[in-house]
CSV table of C-alpha atoms in Angstrom, one decimal:
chain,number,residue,atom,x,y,z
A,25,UNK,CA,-30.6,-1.9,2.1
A,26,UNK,CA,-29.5,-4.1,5.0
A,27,UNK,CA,-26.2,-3.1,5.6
A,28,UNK,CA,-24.3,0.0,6.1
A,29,UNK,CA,-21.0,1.4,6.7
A,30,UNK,CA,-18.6,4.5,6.3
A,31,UNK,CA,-15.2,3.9,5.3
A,32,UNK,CA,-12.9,4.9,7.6
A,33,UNK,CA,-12.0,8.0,6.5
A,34,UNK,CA,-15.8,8.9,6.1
A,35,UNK,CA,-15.6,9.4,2.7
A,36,UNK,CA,-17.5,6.9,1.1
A,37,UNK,CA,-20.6,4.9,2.6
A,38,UNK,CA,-20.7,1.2,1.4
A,39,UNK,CA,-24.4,-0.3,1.3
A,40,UNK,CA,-25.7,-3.7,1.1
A,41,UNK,CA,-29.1,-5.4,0.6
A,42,UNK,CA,-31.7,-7.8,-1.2
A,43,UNK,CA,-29.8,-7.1,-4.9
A,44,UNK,CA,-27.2,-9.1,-3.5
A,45,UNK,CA,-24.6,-6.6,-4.2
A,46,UNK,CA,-22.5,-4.0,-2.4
A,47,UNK,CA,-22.1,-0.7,-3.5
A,48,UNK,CA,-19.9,2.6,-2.8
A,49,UNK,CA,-21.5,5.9,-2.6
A,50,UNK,CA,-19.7,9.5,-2.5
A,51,UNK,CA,-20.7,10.4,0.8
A,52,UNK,CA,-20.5,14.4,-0.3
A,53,UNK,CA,-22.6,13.9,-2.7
A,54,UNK,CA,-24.9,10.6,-2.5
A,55,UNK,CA,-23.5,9.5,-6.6
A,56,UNK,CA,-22.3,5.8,-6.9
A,57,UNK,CA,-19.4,4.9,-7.0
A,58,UNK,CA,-17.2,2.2,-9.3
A,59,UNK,CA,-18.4,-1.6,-9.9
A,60,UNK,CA,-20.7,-3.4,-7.3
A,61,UNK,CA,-19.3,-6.5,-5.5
A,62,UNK,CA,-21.4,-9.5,-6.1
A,63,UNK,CA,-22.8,-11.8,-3.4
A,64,UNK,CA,-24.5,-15.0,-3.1
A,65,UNK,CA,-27.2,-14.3,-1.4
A,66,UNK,CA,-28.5,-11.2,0.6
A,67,UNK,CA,-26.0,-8.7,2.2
A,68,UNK,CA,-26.1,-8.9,5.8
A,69,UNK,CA,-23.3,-7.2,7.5
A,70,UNK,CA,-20.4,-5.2,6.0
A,71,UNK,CA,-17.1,-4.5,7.8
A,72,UNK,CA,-13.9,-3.0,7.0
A,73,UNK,CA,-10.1,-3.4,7.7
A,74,UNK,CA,-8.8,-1.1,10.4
A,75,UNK,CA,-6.9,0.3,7.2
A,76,UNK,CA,-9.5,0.5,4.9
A,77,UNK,CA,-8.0,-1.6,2.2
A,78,UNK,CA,-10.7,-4.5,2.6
A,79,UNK,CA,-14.2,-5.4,3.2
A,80,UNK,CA,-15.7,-8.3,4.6
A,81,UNK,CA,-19.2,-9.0,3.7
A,82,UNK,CA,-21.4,-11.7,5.1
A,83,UNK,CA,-24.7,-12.8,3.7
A,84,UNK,CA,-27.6,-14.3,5.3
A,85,UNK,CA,-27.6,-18.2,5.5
A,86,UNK,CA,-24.8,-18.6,3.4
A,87,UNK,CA,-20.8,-17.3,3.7
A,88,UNK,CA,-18.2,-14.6,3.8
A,89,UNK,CA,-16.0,-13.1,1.3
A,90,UNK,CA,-13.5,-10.8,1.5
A,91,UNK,CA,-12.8,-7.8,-1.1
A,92,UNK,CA,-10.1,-5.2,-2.0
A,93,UNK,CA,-11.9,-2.4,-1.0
A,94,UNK,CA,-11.2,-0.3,-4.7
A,95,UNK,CA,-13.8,0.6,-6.9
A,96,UNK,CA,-12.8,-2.4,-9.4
A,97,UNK,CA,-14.4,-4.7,-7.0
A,98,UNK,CA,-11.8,-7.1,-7.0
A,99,UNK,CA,-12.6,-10.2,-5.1
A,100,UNK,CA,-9.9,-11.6,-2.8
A,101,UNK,CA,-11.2,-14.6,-0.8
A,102,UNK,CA,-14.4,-16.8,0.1
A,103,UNK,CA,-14.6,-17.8,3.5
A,104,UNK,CA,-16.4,-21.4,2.9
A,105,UNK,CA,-18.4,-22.3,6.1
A,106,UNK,CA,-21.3,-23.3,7.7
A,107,UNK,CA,-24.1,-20.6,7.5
A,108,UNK,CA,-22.6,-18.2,9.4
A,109,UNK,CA,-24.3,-15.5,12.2
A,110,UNK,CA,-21.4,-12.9,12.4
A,111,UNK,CA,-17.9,-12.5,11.1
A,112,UNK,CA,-15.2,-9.3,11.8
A,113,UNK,CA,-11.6,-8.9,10.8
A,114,UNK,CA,-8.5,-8.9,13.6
A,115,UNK,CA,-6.9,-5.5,14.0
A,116,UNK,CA,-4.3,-5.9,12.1
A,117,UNK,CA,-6.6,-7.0,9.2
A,118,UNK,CA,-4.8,-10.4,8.0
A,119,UNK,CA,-8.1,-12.5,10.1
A,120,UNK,CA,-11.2,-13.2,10.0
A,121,UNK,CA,-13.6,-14.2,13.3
A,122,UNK,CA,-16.6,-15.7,12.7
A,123,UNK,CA,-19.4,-17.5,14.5
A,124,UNK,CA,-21.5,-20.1,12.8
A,125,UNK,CA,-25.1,-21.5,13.5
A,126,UNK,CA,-23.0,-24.9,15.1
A,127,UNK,CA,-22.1,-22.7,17.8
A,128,UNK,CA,-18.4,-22.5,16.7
A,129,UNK,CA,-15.7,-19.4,16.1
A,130,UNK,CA,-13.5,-20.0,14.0
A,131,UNK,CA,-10.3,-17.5,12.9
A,132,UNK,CA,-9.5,-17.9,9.2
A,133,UNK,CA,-6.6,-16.5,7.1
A,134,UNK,CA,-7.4,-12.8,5.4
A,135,UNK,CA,-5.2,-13.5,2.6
A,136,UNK,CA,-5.6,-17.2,1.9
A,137,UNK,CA,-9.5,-17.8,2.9
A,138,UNK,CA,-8.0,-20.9,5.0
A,139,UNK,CA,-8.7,-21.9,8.5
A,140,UNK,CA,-5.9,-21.0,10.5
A,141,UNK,CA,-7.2,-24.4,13.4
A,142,UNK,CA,-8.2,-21.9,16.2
A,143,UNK,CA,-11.7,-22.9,17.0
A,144,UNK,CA,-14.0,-22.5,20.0
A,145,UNK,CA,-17.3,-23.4,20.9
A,146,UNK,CA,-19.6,-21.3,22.6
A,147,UNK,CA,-23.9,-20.9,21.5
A,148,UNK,CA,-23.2,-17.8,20.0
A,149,UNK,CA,-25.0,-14.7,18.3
A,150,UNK,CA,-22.0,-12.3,17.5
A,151,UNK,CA,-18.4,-11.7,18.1
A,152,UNK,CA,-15.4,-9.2,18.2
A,153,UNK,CA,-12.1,-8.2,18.6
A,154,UNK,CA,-10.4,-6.6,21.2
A,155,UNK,CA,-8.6,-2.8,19.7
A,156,UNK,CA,-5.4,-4.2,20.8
A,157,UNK,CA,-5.8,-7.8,19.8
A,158,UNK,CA,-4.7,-9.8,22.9
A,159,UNK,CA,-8.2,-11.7,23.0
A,160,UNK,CA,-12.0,-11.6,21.2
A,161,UNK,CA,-14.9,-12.3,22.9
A,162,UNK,CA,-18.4,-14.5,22.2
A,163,UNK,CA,-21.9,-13.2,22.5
A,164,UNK,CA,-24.2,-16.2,23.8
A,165,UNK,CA,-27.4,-18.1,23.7
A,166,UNK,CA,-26.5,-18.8,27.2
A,167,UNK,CA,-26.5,-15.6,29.0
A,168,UNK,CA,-23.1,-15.2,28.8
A,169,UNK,CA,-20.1,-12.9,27.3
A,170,UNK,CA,-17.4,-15.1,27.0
A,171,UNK,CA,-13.5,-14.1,26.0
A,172,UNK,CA,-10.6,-15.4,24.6
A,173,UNK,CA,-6.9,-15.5,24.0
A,174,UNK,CA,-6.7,-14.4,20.3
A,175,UNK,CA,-3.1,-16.3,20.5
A,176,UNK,CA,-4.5,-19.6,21.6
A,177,UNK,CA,-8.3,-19.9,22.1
A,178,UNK,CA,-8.4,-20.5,25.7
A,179,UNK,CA,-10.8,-18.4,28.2
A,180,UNK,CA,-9.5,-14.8,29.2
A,181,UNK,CA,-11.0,-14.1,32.4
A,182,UNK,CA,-14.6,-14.6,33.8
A,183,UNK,CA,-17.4,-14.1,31.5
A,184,UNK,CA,-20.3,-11.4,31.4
A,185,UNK,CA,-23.4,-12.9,33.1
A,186,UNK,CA,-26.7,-11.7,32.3
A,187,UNK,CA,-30.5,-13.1,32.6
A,188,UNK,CA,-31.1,-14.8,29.2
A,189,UNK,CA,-29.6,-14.9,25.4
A,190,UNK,CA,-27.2,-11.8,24.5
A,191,UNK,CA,-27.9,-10.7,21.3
A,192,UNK,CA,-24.7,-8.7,20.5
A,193,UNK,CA,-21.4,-7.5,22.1
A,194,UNK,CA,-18.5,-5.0,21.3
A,195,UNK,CA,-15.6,-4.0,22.9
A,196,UNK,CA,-15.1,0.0,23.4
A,197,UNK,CA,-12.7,1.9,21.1
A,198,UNK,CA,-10.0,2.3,23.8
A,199,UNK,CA,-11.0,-2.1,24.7
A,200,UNK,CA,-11.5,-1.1,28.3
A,201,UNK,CA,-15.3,-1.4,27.8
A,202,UNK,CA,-18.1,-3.8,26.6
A,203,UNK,CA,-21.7,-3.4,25.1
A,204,UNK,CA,-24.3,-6.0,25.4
A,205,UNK,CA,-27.6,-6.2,23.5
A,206,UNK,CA,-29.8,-8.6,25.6
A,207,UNK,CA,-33.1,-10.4,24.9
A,208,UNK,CA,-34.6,-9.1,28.5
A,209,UNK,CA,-34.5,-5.8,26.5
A,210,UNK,CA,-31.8,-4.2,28.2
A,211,UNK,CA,-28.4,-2.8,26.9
A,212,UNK,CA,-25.4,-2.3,29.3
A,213,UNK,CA,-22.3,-1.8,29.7
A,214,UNK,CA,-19.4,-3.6,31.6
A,215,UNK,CA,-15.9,-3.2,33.0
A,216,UNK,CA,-13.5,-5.3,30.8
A,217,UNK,CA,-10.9,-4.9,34.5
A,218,UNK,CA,-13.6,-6.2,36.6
A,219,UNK,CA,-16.9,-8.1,34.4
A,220,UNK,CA,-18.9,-6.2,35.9
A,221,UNK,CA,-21.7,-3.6,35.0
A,222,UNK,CA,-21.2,0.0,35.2
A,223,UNK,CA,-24.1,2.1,35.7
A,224,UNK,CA,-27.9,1.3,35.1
A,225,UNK,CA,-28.9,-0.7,32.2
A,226,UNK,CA,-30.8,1.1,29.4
A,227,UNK,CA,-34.0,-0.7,29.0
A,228,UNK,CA,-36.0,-0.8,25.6
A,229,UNK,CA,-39.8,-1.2,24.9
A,230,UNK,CA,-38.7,-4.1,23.0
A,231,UNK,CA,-35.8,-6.8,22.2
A,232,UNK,CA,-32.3,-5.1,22.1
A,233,UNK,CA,-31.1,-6.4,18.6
A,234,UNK,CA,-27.7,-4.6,18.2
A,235,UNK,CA,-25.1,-2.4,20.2
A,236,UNK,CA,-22.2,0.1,19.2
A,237,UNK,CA,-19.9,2.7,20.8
């Protein structure tokens, strides 16, 4: 298993791994759950809609798809990009962010599968939403967090500095917040208001390789 993620009504757990499938497990009782959805390589990273109705699986060097998330496994879209490093749906759930190994993000229909032409480039590792939507931000081989207007792709304020590559970011649940995963092996977390850091950092024995609230 590589990938692993409750639905949001913590019902069901949906897994992912080196079968190249995805599966749906009762989470009461551990039993699977309806058909597996098939992938084209290994499962990486599993996300859902804010609603629950779809999945967004990425696999590892290849692309993204997106599912009805029912237990007919129903595929709705492929995603068809360069090998891609993250991907996560808007808020509203009708787009899709990813980040590619180009350095690029790129926004992409939910229903369609087609590029909606909002592209940006930053040397990235990872990417997210803002909870309300106005903007997303980049997680960069640069040492920086950079954001952007989800309406037209320009920069939203100043960026997040830190020492060297930042391995993941995420916005807080209520988007007044950020998480970063740093390669100094560090975690922090920063003021969206003012970029800066609140509080210590949390430093790890080793490489911080992911972050959540």
């Amino acid at each position: 298993v590589l990938a692993v993620t409750f639905t949001p009504d913590g019902r069901r757990v949906l897994t992912g791994g080196r079968d190249r499938t995805a599966r749906f497990w009762s989470a009461e009782t551990g039993e699977p759950l309806g058909q597996p959805m098939e992938f084209d390589g290994w499962v990486a990273e599993l996300h859902f809609s804010r609603d629950g109705s779809k999945v967004l699986g990425r696999t590892y060097g290849h692309s993204a798809a997106v599912w009805s998330a029912n237990l007919g496994a129903e595929l709705d879209v492929e995603l068809k990009e360069q090998p891609l490093l993250a991907g996560v749906f808007s808020p509203d759930g009708l787009s899709v962010l990813t980040a590619n190994i180009l350095g690029e993000a790129r926004v992409w229909s939910a229903q369609t599968g087609e590029p909606t032409g909002l592209v940006v480039k930053h040397r990235m590792w990872n990417v997210d939403y803002r909870p309300d939507g106005q903007c997303f931000l980049t997680a960069g081989r640069d040492g920086l967090v950079k954001f952007w207007s989800a309406a037209t792709g320009e920069p939203w304020g100043q960026p997040l500095i830190h020492s060297t590559h930042v391995r993941a970011a995420v916005f807080s649940h209520d988007g007044r917040k950020v998480a970063t995963a740093c390669f100094d092996k560090t975690a922090r977390v920063w003021s969206v208001a003012t970029r800066q850091p609140i509080g210590e950092p949390f430093v790890h024995p080793k490489i911080v390789e992911d972050i959540a609230f």
